[in-house]
Every structure is written in structure tokens, then in C-alpha cells.
Short mmCIF file of C-alpha atoms in Angstrom, two decimals:
data_model
loop_
_atom_site.label_atom_id
_atom_site.label_comp_id
_atom_site.label_asym_id
_atom_site.label_seq_id
_atom_site.Cartn_x
_atom_site.Cartn_y
_atom_site.Cartn_z
CA UNK A 277 -14.07 -18.98 -4.21
CA UNK A 278 -11.91 -16.48 -6.09
CA UNK A 279 -10.89 -14.75 -2.93
CA UNK A 280 -10.04 -18.06 -1.28
CA UNK A 281 -7.71 -18.90 -4.12
CA UNK A 282 -6.05 -15.49 -3.95
CA UNK A 283 -5.73 -15.69 -0.23
CA UNK A 284 -3.99 -19.05 -0.51
CA UNK A 285 -1.53 -17.83 -3.06
CA UNK A 286 -0.69 -14.77 -0.83
CA UNK A 287 -0.30 -17.07 2.15
CA UNK A 288 2.17 -19.32 0.33
CA UNK A 289 3.98 -16.36 -1.03
CA UNK A 290 4.51 -15.04 2.46
CA UNK A 291 5.76 -18.38 3.64
CA UNK A 292 8.66 -18.58 1.17
CA UNK A 293 10.22 -21.82 2.41
CA UNK A 294 7.21 -23.77 1.06
CA UNK A 295 8.61 -23.01 -2.42
CA UNK A 296 12.14 -21.68 -2.49
CA UNK A 297 14.04 -21.56 0.82
CA UNK A 298 17.23 -19.49 1.33
CA UNK A 299 19.36 -22.67 1.12
CA UNK A 300 17.46 -25.42 -0.57
CA UNK A 301 14.12 -26.56 -1.96
CA UNK A 302 11.52 -27.87 0.39
CA UNK A 303 10.88 -31.66 0.61
CA UNK A 304 7.57 -31.55 2.39
CA UNK A 305 4.86 -34.03 1.52
CA UNK A 306 1.89 -32.84 -0.46
CA UNK A 307 -0.64 -33.37 2.29
CA UNK A 308 1.53 -31.54 4.90
CA UNK A 309 1.96 -28.55 2.63
CA UNK A 310 -1.72 -28.31 1.72
CA UNK A 311 -2.93 -28.88 5.41
CA UNK A 312 -0.57 -26.32 6.76
CA UNK A 313 -1.47 -23.79 4.21
CA UNK A 314 -5.19 -24.17 4.80
CA UNK A 315 -4.89 -24.17 8.62
CA UNK A 316 -3.04 -20.83 8.34
CA UNK A 317 -5.82 -19.45 5.98
CA UNK A 318 -8.39 -20.38 8.57
CA UNK A 319 -6.53 -18.53 11.25
CA UNK A 320 -6.11 -15.18 9.41
CA UNK A 321 -7.09 -12.29 11.69
CA UNK A 322 -10.02 -10.17 10.48
CA UNK A 323 -9.10 -6.58 11.45
CA UNK A 324 -11.56 -4.77 9.22
CA UNK A 325 -15.10 -5.18 7.91
CA UNK A 326 -13.91 -5.85 4.36
CA UNK A 327 -11.07 -8.20 5.05
CA UNK A 328 -12.81 -10.11 7.91
CA UNK A 329 -15.95 -10.70 5.98
CA UNK A 330 -14.03 -12.05 2.96
CA UNK A 331 -11.82 -14.22 5.21
CA UNK A 332 -15.01 -15.59 6.81
CA UNK A 333 -16.40 -16.41 3.45
CA UNK A 334 -13.08 -18.14 2.69
CA UNK A 335 -13.29 -20.17 5.83
CA UNK A 336 -16.86 -21.17 5.01
CA UNK A 337 -15.63 -22.44 1.59
CA UNK A 338 -12.65 -24.24 3.07
CA UNK A 339 -14.84 -26.02 5.61
CA UNK A 340 -16.74 -27.57 2.71
CA UNK A 341 -15.11 -30.94 2.04
CA UNK A 342 -15.33 -30.81 -1.66
CA UNK A 343 -14.02 -27.32 -1.89
CA UNK A 344 -11.18 -28.23 0.46
CA UNK A 345 -10.20 -31.06 -1.76
CA UNK A 346 -10.41 -28.83 -4.79
CA UNK A 347 -8.16 -26.13 -3.30
CA UNK A 348 -5.68 -28.70 -1.86
CA UNK A 349 -5.30 -30.33 -5.27
CA UNK A 350 -4.98 -26.88 -7.00
CA UNK A 351 -2.45 -25.67 -4.50
CA UNK A 352 -0.32 -28.72 -4.65
CA UNK A 353 -0.60 -28.79 -8.41
CA UNK A 354 0.50 -25.06 -8.51
CA UNK A 355 3.53 -25.81 -6.35
CA UNK A 356 4.61 -28.76 -8.56
CA UNK A 357 4.23 -26.64 -11.74
CA UNK A 358 6.22 -23.77 -10.25
CA UNK A 359 8.98 -26.10 -9.12
CA UNK A 360 9.06 -27.92 -12.49
CA UNK A 361 9.13 -24.63 -14.36
CA UNK A 362 11.91 -23.31 -12.18
CA UNK A 363 14.03 -26.47 -12.79
CA UNK A 364 13.57 -25.99 -16.56
CA UNK A 365 14.68 -22.30 -16.27
CA UNK A 366 17.67 -23.23 -14.21
CA UNK A 367 18.78 -25.79 -16.77
CA UNK A 368 18.18 -23.63 -19.79
CA UNK A 369 20.95 -21.30 -21.02
CA UNK A 370 20.41 -17.70 -20.21
CA UNK A 371 18.83 -15.54 -22.94
CA UNK A 372 20.99 -12.70 -24.13
CA UNK A 373 19.70 -9.10 -24.49
CA UNK A 374 20.08 -9.33 -28.25
CA UNK A 375 17.79 -12.37 -28.29
CA UNK A 376 15.25 -10.56 -26.17
CA UNK A 377 15.08 -7.35 -28.14
CA UNK A 378 11.77 -6.87 -29.81
CA UNK A 379 11.54 -6.67 -33.60
CA UNK A 380 9.14 -5.26 -36.04
CA UNK A 381 7.41 -8.23 -37.75
CA UNK A 382 5.21 -7.62 -40.75
CA UNK A 383 4.72 -3.94 -39.68
CA UNK A 384 3.71 -4.78 -36.16
CA UNK A 385 5.70 -3.97 -33.10
CA UNK A 386 6.44 -6.63 -30.53
CA UNK A 387 7.00 -5.96 -26.84
CA UNK A 388 10.45 -6.48 -25.58
CA UNK A 389 9.11 -8.48 -22.61
CA UNK A 390 6.07 -10.82 -22.30
CA UNK A 391 3.88 -11.06 -19.25
CA UNK A 392 4.79 -14.13 -17.13
CA UNK A 393 2.38 -16.97 -16.80
CA UNK A 394 1.04 -17.56 -13.30
CA UNK A 395 3.06 -20.68 -12.81
CA UNK A 396 6.31 -18.91 -13.63
CA UNK A 397 6.28 -16.80 -10.44
CA UNK A 398 8.78 -17.68 -7.72
CA UNK A 399 8.55 -17.35 -3.97
CA UNK A 400 10.99 -16.75 -1.16
CA UNK A 401 14.59 -15.45 -1.42
CA UNK A 402 16.41 -15.22 -4.74
CA UNK A 403 20.18 -14.98 -5.42
CA UNK A 404 21.53 -14.37 -8.99
CA UNK A 405 25.01 -15.15 -7.52
CA UNK A 406 26.61 -12.12 -9.24
CA UNK A 407 30.19 -10.96 -8.76
CA UNK A 408 30.28 -7.46 -7.42
CA UNK A 409 32.39 -4.85 -9.36
CA UNK A 410 35.79 -3.32 -8.37
CA UNK A 411 36.88 -6.41 -6.44
CA UNK A 412 34.20 -5.80 -3.74
CA UNK A 413 33.77 -8.67 -1.24
CA UNK A 414 30.10 -9.03 -0.36
CA UNK A 415 29.22 -8.11 3.18
CA UNK A 416 32.87 -7.29 3.93
CA UNK A 417 33.99 -4.26 1.82
CA UNK A 418 32.87 -0.86 3.03
CA UNK A 419 30.59 1.25 0.74
CA UNK A 420 32.21 3.22 -2.02
CA UNK A 421 32.19 7.06 -2.11
CA UNK A 422 31.35 9.47 -4.86
CA UNK A 423 31.71 13.19 -4.24
CA UNK A 424 29.10 15.54 -5.62
CA UNK A 425 29.35 19.34 -5.97
CA UNK A 426 27.87 22.06 -3.82
CA UNK A 427 26.13 23.29 -6.92
CA UNK A 428 24.32 19.98 -7.28
CA UNK A 429 23.25 20.13 -3.64
CA UNK A 430 22.02 23.69 -4.13
CA UNK A 431 20.14 22.68 -7.35
CA UNK A 432 18.17 20.00 -5.38
CA UNK A 433 17.23 22.47 -2.67
CA UNK A 434 16.18 25.20 -5.25
CA UNK A 435 14.58 23.14 -7.98
CA UNK A 436 13.39 20.16 -6.04
CA UNK A 437 15.29 17.82 -8.37
CA UNK A 438 18.88 17.28 -9.60
CA UNK A 439 20.34 15.13 -12.30
CA UNK A 440 23.78 13.70 -11.37
CA UNK A 441 25.45 12.10 -14.43
CA UNK A 442 27.72 9.09 -14.44
CA UNK A 443 27.58 8.11 -10.71
CA UNK A 444 27.93 4.48 -11.63
CA UNK A 445 30.47 3.17 -14.19
CA UNK A 446 30.02 0.45 -16.77
CA UNK A 447 30.82 -2.33 -14.28
CA UNK A 448 27.99 -1.26 -11.92
CA UNK A 449 25.57 -0.63 -14.80
CA UNK A 450 26.19 -4.19 -16.10
CA UNK A 451 25.88 -5.57 -12.53
CA UNK A 452 22.41 -3.89 -12.24
CA UNK A 453 21.34 -5.01 -15.69
CA UNK A 454 22.31 -8.63 -14.90
CA UNK A 455 20.50 -8.49 -11.63
CA UNK A 456 17.41 -7.12 -13.41
CA UNK A 457 17.63 -9.67 -16.19
CA UNK A 458 17.71 -12.50 -13.65
CA UNK A 459 14.69 -11.03 -11.80
CA UNK A 460 12.63 -10.60 -14.94
CA UNK A 461 13.53 -14.16 -16.07
CA UNK A 462 12.59 -15.44 -12.62
CA UNK A 463 9.57 -13.21 -11.61
CA UNK A 464 8.76 -13.03 -7.99
CA UNK A 465 5.20 -13.34 -6.65
CA UNK A 466 5.32 -9.85 -5.21
CA UNK A 467 5.53 -8.46 -8.73
CA UNK A 468 2.34 -10.26 -9.74
CA UNK A 469 -0.13 -7.34 -9.04
CA UNK A 470 1.81 -4.63 -10.77
CA UNK A 471 2.88 -6.77 -13.76
CA UNK A 472 -0.57 -8.43 -14.29
CA UNK A 473 -2.15 -4.96 -14.25
CA UNK A 474 0.22 -3.98 -17.17
CA UNK A 475 1.29 -0.90 -15.43
CA UNK A 476 4.88 -1.98 -16.17
CA UNK A 477 6.47 -4.80 -18.08
CA UNK A 478 7.78 -5.73 -14.63
CA UNK A 479 7.68 -3.97 -11.34
CA UNK A 480 8.50 -5.08 -7.81
CA UNK A 481 8.50 -3.15 -4.54
CA UNK A 482 11.20 -3.85 -1.86
CA UNK A 483 13.26 -5.77 -4.32
CA UNK A 484 16.19 -5.81 -1.97
CA UNK A 485 14.23 -7.98 0.44
CA UNK A 486 13.91 -10.88 -1.98
CA UNK A 487 16.90 -10.43 -4.43
CA UNK A 488 20.36 -10.50 -2.84
CA UNK A 489 22.00 -8.69 -5.70
CA UNK A 490 20.08 -5.51 -5.08
CA UNK A 491 20.70 -5.70 -1.37
CA UNK A 492 24.42 -5.98 -2.07
CA UNK A 493 24.15 -2.99 -4.42
CA UNK A 494 22.79 -0.87 -1.57
CA UNK A 495 25.37 -2.17 0.88
CA UNK A 496 28.50 -1.57 -1.22
CA UNK A 497 27.79 1.02 -3.89
CA UNK A 498 28.22 4.86 -3.61
CA UNK A 499 24.37 5.32 -3.64
CA UNK A 500 24.11 6.00 0.15
CA UNK A 501 27.10 8.42 0.06
CA UNK A 502 25.56 10.40 -2.76
CA UNK A 503 22.15 10.62 -1.04
CA UNK A 504 23.74 11.47 2.28
CA UNK A 505 25.41 14.53 0.61
CA UNK A 506 22.12 15.63 -1.01
CA UNK A 507 20.22 15.33 2.28
CA UNK A 508 23.08 16.89 4.37
CA UNK A 509 22.83 13.97 6.76
CA UNK A 510 25.16 11.44 8.29
CA UNK A 511 22.99 8.44 7.92
CA UNK A 512 20.92 6.85 5.13
CA UNK A 513 18.39 4.04 5.43
CA UNK A 514 16.36 2.41 2.58
CA UNK A 515 12.73 3.22 3.37
CA UNK A 516 11.25 1.52 0.27
CA UNK A 517 12.39 0.73 -3.29
CA UNK A 518 11.15 -0.36 -6.65
CA UNK A 519 12.54 -2.18 -9.61
CA UNK A 520 10.73 -0.76 -12.64
CA UNK A 521 10.97 -2.07 -16.22
CA UNK A 522 9.06 -0.14 -18.99
CA UNK A 523 6.08 2.01 -17.73
CA UNK A 524 3.56 0.98 -20.31
CA UNK A 525 0.85 3.40 -19.34
CA UNK A 526 2.93 6.32 -18.22
CA UNK A 527 2.16 8.49 -15.26
CA UNK A 528 0.45 11.94 -15.41
CA UNK A 529 1.40 14.77 -13.06
CA UNK A 530 1.68 13.50 -9.51
CA UNK A 531 3.52 13.63 -6.35
CA UNK A 532 5.10 10.66 -4.52
CA UNK A 533 3.39 9.48 -1.32
CA UNK A 534 4.59 5.88 -1.37
CA UNK A 535 7.73 6.67 0.54
CA UNK A 536 7.52 4.20 3.39
CA UNK A 537 6.83 5.18 7.03
CA UNK A 538 8.36 8.56 6.97
CA UNK A 539 7.45 12.21 6.38
CA UNK A 540 8.11 14.29 3.20
CA UNK A 541 11.05 16.04 4.66
CA UNK A 542 12.52 12.89 6.12
CA UNK A 543 12.86 11.28 2.65
CA UNK A 544 14.77 11.66 -0.51
CA UNK A 545 13.62 10.07 -3.77
CA UNK A 546 16.03 8.51 -6.15
CA UNK A 547 16.27 6.88 -9.58
CA UNK A 548 19.23 4.88 -10.85
CA UNK A 549 19.00 4.39 -14.66
CA UNK A 550 20.36 1.40 -16.58
CA UNK A 551 19.49 2.45 -20.14
CA UNK A 552 19.40 5.49 -22.46
CA UNK A 553 16.08 7.27 -22.38
CA UNK A 554 14.25 6.97 -25.83
CA UNK A 555 13.94 10.18 -27.84
CA UNK A 556 10.16 10.12 -28.11
CA UNK A 557 9.06 9.18 -24.57
CA UNK A 558 10.09 7.87 -21.10
CA UNK A 559 11.95 11.13 -19.89
CA UNK A 560 10.76 12.29 -16.41
CA UNK A 561 9.54 15.94 -16.43
CA UNK A 562 9.32 17.96 -13.24
CA UNK A 563 7.75 21.25 -12.26
CA UNK A 564 10.75 23.39 -11.12
CA UNK A 565 10.47 24.29 -7.46
CA UNK A 566 7.09 22.64 -6.96
CA UNK A 567 8.26 20.90 -3.74
CA UNK A 568 7.61 24.22 -2.06
CA UNK A 569 3.88 24.31 -3.05
CA UNK A 570 1.39 24.58 -0.15
CA UNK A 571 -1.82 23.71 -1.96
CA UNK A 572 -1.58 19.93 -2.94
CA UNK A 573 -2.95 17.68 -0.26
CA UNK A 574 -0.31 15.31 1.08
CA UNK A 575 -2.64 12.33 0.51
CA UNK A 576 -3.11 13.20 -3.13
CA UNK A 577 -1.27 11.35 -5.87
CA UNK A 578 -2.72 12.98 -9.03
CA UNK A 579 -2.07 16.67 -9.30
CA UNK A 580 -4.04 19.00 -11.53
CA UNK A 581 -1.42 21.56 -12.49
CA UNK A 582 -4.09 23.94 -13.63
CA UNK A 583 -5.31 24.12 -10.01
CA UNK A 584 -5.14 27.33 -7.92
CA UNK A 585 -1.85 27.96 -6.29
CA UNK A 586 0.33 26.19 -8.97
CA UNK A 587 0.42 29.10 -11.40
CA UNK A 588 4.11 29.82 -10.56
CA UNK A 589 5.20 26.23 -11.24
CA UNK A 590 3.30 24.81 -14.17
CA UNK A 591 5.16 26.60 -16.93
CA UNK A 592 8.68 25.83 -15.61
CA UNK A 593 9.40 22.38 -16.86
CA UNK A 594 12.57 20.42 -16.30
CA UNK A 595 12.99 17.36 -18.58
CA UNK A 596 15.71 14.81 -18.01
CA UNK A 597 16.92 12.28 -20.55
CA UNK A 598 19.03 10.09 -18.40
CA UNK A 599 21.81 7.74 -19.44
CA UNK A 600 23.04 4.51 -18.01
CA UNK A 601 24.67 5.16 -14.56
CA UNK A 602 22.94 8.40 -13.96
CA UNK A 603 20.94 9.30 -10.74
CA UNK A 604 17.89 11.50 -10.52
CA UNK A 605 17.25 12.71 -7.07
CA UNK A 606 14.22 14.75 -5.93
CA UNK A 607 12.04 15.84 -3.03
CA UNK A 608 9.02 13.61 -2.62
CA UNK A 609 6.63 16.62 -3.08
CA UNK A 610 8.20 17.66 -6.37
CA UNK A 611 5.42 17.31 -9.03
CA UNK A 612 6.46 15.29 -12.13
CA UNK A 613 5.26 12.97 -14.86
CA UNK A 614 6.57 10.33 -17.22
CA UNK A 615 5.11 9.66 -20.63
CA UNK A 616 4.90 6.14 -21.91
CA UNK A 617 4.79 5.12 -25.59
CA UNK A 618 1.58 6.15 -27.41
CA UNK A 619 0.66 2.43 -28.05
CA UNK A 620 1.94 1.18 -24.74
CA UNK A 621 4.58 -1.08 -26.35
CA UNK A 622 8.22 -0.73 -25.40
CA UNK A 623 10.63 -2.11 -28.04
CA UNK A 624 13.67 -1.21 -25.93
CA UNK A 625 14.51 -1.37 -22.18
CA UNK A 626 13.84 1.37 -19.61
CA UNK A 627 15.17 -0.20 -16.44
CA UNK A 628 15.20 1.74 -13.31
CA UNK A 629 16.05 1.04 -9.70
CA UNK A 630 14.32 3.72 -7.59
CA UNK A 631 12.74 4.43 -4.26
CA UNK A 632 12.90 6.54 -1.14
CA UNK A 633 15.72 6.69 1.49
CA UNK A 634 15.30 8.08 5.00
CA UNK A 635 17.69 10.64 6.48
CA UNK A 636 19.30 10.21 9.82
CA UNK A 637 17.00 10.90 12.79
CA UNK A 638 13.86 9.93 10.99
CA UNK A 639 11.03 8.38 13.03
CA UNK A 640 8.54 5.66 12.20
CA UNK A 641 5.10 6.93 11.11
CA UNK A 642 2.22 4.45 11.07
CA UNK A 643 0.30 5.25 7.92
CA UNK A 644 -2.47 2.73 8.31
CA UNK A 645 -5.72 4.17 6.96
CA UNK A 646 -3.83 6.01 4.21
CA UNK A 647 -2.50 5.03 0.83
CA UNK A 648 1.01 5.39 2.23
CA UNK A 649 0.67 2.13 4.00
CA UNK A 650 1.13 0.23 0.78
CA UNK A 651 4.90 0.93 0.97
CA UNK A 652 5.05 -0.42 4.54
CA UNK A 653 3.57 -3.95 4.67
CA UNK A 654 6.35 -5.69 6.59
CA UNK A 655 5.91 -7.46 9.92
CA UNK A 656 8.50 -5.42 11.89
CA UNK A 657 6.51 -4.54 15.08
CA UNK A 658 7.55 -0.80 15.04
CA UNK A 659 5.20 1.65 16.49
CA UNK A 660 4.29 5.17 15.67
CA UNK A 661 7.02 7.56 16.94
CA UNK A 662 9.72 4.97 17.30
CA UNK A 663 13.17 5.79 15.96
CA UNK A 664 13.50 4.39 12.45
CA UNK A 665 15.98 1.66 13.25
CA UNK A 666 15.11 -1.76 11.93
CA UNK A 667 16.30 -4.51 9.51
CA UNK A 668 13.17 -3.68 7.48
CA UNK A 669 14.71 -0.23 6.81
CA UNK A 670 18.41 -1.09 6.50
CA UNK A 671 21.11 1.41 7.01
CA UNK A 672 23.38 1.69 3.94
CA UNK A 673 25.41 4.77 4.84
CA UNK A 674 27.97 5.31 6.46
CA UNK A 675 28.08 1.50 6.42
CA UNK A 676 25.61 -1.41 6.31
CA UNK A 677 24.87 -3.30 9.54
CA UNK A 678 25.90 -6.96 9.50
CA UNK A 679 23.07 -7.97 11.86
CA UNK A 680 20.53 -6.30 9.62
CA UNK A 681 22.03 -8.04 6.61
CA UNK A 682 21.93 -11.39 8.50
CA UNK A 683 18.16 -10.82 9.20
CA UNK A 684 17.62 -10.21 5.53
CA UNK A 685 19.55 -13.22 4.41
CA UNK A 686 17.73 -15.43 7.02
CA UNK A 687 14.33 -14.61 5.35
CA UNK A 688 12.99 -12.82 8.49
CA UNK A 689 12.64 -9.44 6.63
CA UNK A 690 9.69 -9.26 4.22
CA UNK A 691 6.00 -9.03 3.81
CA UNK A 692 3.69 -11.26 5.84
CA UNK A 693 0.03 -12.02 4.92
CA UNK A 694 -1.14 -11.49 8.53
CA UNK A 695 0.30 -8.05 8.69
CA UNK A 696 -0.86 -7.24 5.21
CA UNK A 697 -4.45 -8.08 6.30
CA UNK A 698 -4.14 -5.93 9.40
CA UNK A 699 -2.61 -2.89 7.74
CA UNK A 700 -4.84 -2.89 4.68
CA UNK A 701 -8.00 -3.16 6.88
CA UNK A 702 -7.96 0.60 7.45
CA UNK A 703 -8.34 1.34 3.74
CA UNK A 704 -12.02 0.63 3.58
CA UNK A 705 -14.45 3.42 3.22
CA UNK A 706 -15.07 6.48 1.07
CA UNK A 707 -11.98 8.48 2.17
CA UNK A 708 -9.77 5.61 1.03
CA UNK A 709 -11.75 5.34 -2.17
CA UNK A 710 -11.01 8.92 -2.94
CA UNK A 711 -7.29 8.34 -2.36
CA UNK A 712 -7.19 5.42 -4.72
CA UNK A 713 -9.23 7.41 -7.26
CA UNK A 714 -6.43 9.99 -7.07
CA UNK A 715 -3.94 7.27 -7.93
CA UNK A 716 -5.93 5.93 -10.88
CA UNK A 717 -6.22 9.43 -12.36
CA UNK A 718 -2.35 9.38 -12.66
CA UNK A 719 -2.33 6.45 -15.08
CA UNK A 720 -2.10 6.80 -18.79
CA UNK A 721 0.26 9.68 -19.65
CA UNK A 722 1.45 8.82 -23.13
CA UNK A 723 3.56 10.54 -25.77
CA UNK A 724 1.67 12.16 -28.62
#
């Protein structure tokens, strides 16, 4: 019964117009909404022994009349509560940063952000309706440029990471903060798993797919130009991204393998920071030159830096205390960590827009059966070996593609419950258990 409820929520989340359409709210009748939702649940494909068996159990539950009525009532009630809550939020005045900042009360620290209630999550496309900086006209103005130095390019190649200060001015930083504030105040369903797990105060993958402000940032800012220079390439596509607010648990030494459907050398990792790094924690630390190591398995996430073959790297630490508007850029194999606060409570913001971009000439790599598939759950119909050219992986340099932007705005770019079920089916078994075990070992790096 629990799985049935979860499946229903996932289904409704994938079918965004049932809650929040790109243009207006839906006016479907209660029975039509519930009936179509349950019909879709019953037709979910079962591509693996784990998923298919659970879906079959779900179908059995749904076929029971009493259970069907229960879920229909629960689903419709959930929709109404979400819509009512959204209306209240839309009518309420926005909360300022000063109002949101946590305070010490009677000697106890309070988190700067509270975990959203289940009924507060939104579905479908979101648009904060922000004005772009520097007189930029959305979907018209060409991307901005920002020239970096040869020394910075050489540093990235040598050390596996480079800190480029002040790429984005105060206008861009405020734009990103406003987009993030709107997102946190209107949490999206695709942030539920990461936020409910308390890994972050808020975290959402592929934020550009649902929030127009972040898509516009990629289309018009100098981000693509900077990354193109770093990668010595004439084209940059967004492979996957993350909006990350306050890593409560921190992350121990690890390498990044959630890079979308590309290889190590086809990708470039990036961070764009919106806040000053606290003095005590939150600063990323990298092992200098560790992107050249040949001993860490490419499927591993957690890295034991005391392991054989890492002797030449473990004592050369590079720590970066970033400031608003800075970029951190690194090779996906560069081993690094981030310490969270010792008590897991952030009393200030650490907002970061990060992810992986693909260089020109990259090809699509189907990563089903590996942990890497979690950053490629869209229903794009690309096949292994295809040239990476799709609205799901939009080009942002030398210029955005208007047709790809139109696909995104029309709601045809995003995650689909049917594709998720198919792609995650290959993760059953001991090998996949070992991979997830590697991920869970990463959690919990905290300042002393």
C-alpha cells in the first residue's frame, strides 16, 4: 500500500499539467483526475524483477474497490491541498532574507530553512518571472562572455580544479539568489527525496527543466563561455545540474559519477556560489592532481584516500573558500570533500548552482545498470553511441538553440515515471547494492 501511494505521487509529478500547467491551472473534475491517474498506474511497464513485482502488487491493491476509493480520495485531497496551499503562498508577501535568517533562541540554534510539508510541494513548470540583469532580453540576447587567463586553464589541467573569482557580478548573484529563494519557497516534487532525506536543506537535480529562471541563466550568462575556455571546446551542453542549499551531512572524500550520460573526459564539473563560505565549514577540499589517478574504480563514489596508489595525492590539499559570484571548475575524477556543520544545522545560507557540462563532440552513453543512470532519467529516446544533441541536454555555448528552449518551455523536457521505472530496473542486484553502499559511505563529513 505504501508503494502504491508513492507510485501515484510519482505519476502525478511526471504529469505536471494535473497540478500546474505551463500557462494555467487545470480545471479537470475530481473523478477524471483520479481515474486517469490510476489507469496510468495500472499500465506502468515492469522492466525488472524488483519494479515489476512491486507494480503488480500495486495493481492488485488498486483492483480492490475499497483500496481504490481510498487512494482516489487521498489523491484528490492531496491535489486540493497543494492547490490551496499554492494559492495562499501566491497571495502572501515574499519573506525577506532577514526574516528567514536563523537566530539563537535560549542558547539553541535554529535552522535557516525548515523542511517542507508534503502538501507544500509543487508539480510541473515554475516561473519566478525575474528580470534578467544587464538589460538582457530573455530568449533573444546572445550569451555574455567572460575571458579567463591561460594560467587558469593550465591550473585546471595540472591540479584538476581551478577557482575563478568574480565571474558573476552583484546583479547576477542577486538574480540567482532570487531564483533560489523562489524555488525554496515553492519546493518542487523532484526535490522531495533529497530534501526529505535531510542530505540538504534543499536539493533538486535538473533544476533548469522545471524553473525557467535557471534555464535563462544558462542561456544568457557567461557560464558557457567560461567552461568552453576551460575545456578547450567550441560547444557546451548542460548534461545535468543541481541546485544545492546547505549540505547538512557533508560529504567525505569522493569522486563525481553523477555526470549525466557522458564519460569522465567529456565532462566538466562546475559550481557557481551565491554566498560567502563560513569560516568553520562548507569549503570544498580537493586532492591536487587526483584526476590523474588510475586506481579508483569509475563506479565508485566514496574514495578511501589511504588506499594504495593515492599516496602521491592524499597530502596535497587544495581548499577553496568561495565568495558570491565565484566559479569552481574541476575534472569529474578529482577527489574532493565538503564538511558540513558539526551539528548538521546551518544558520546561514550556502547556496550553490552546480553540475556537469558536456564538451563539443560528446556522445550519449546509456548508463542503465550503474549508479550513473540517476542523472539521466529523462524520456529522450537517445541510444548508446548517438551524438549528444537533444533538448534534454541543451546547448548553452556558443548560443542557445531556440527550438530546444521551446521544447523546454512546452513541458516536453523532463522526467517521466515510465522511463524512470525502465531505467532504474537495471539497478537490482548485489553489484548495484555495492555501488549504493559506496555512495552512503560518503555521507557525514562534518567539521570538528
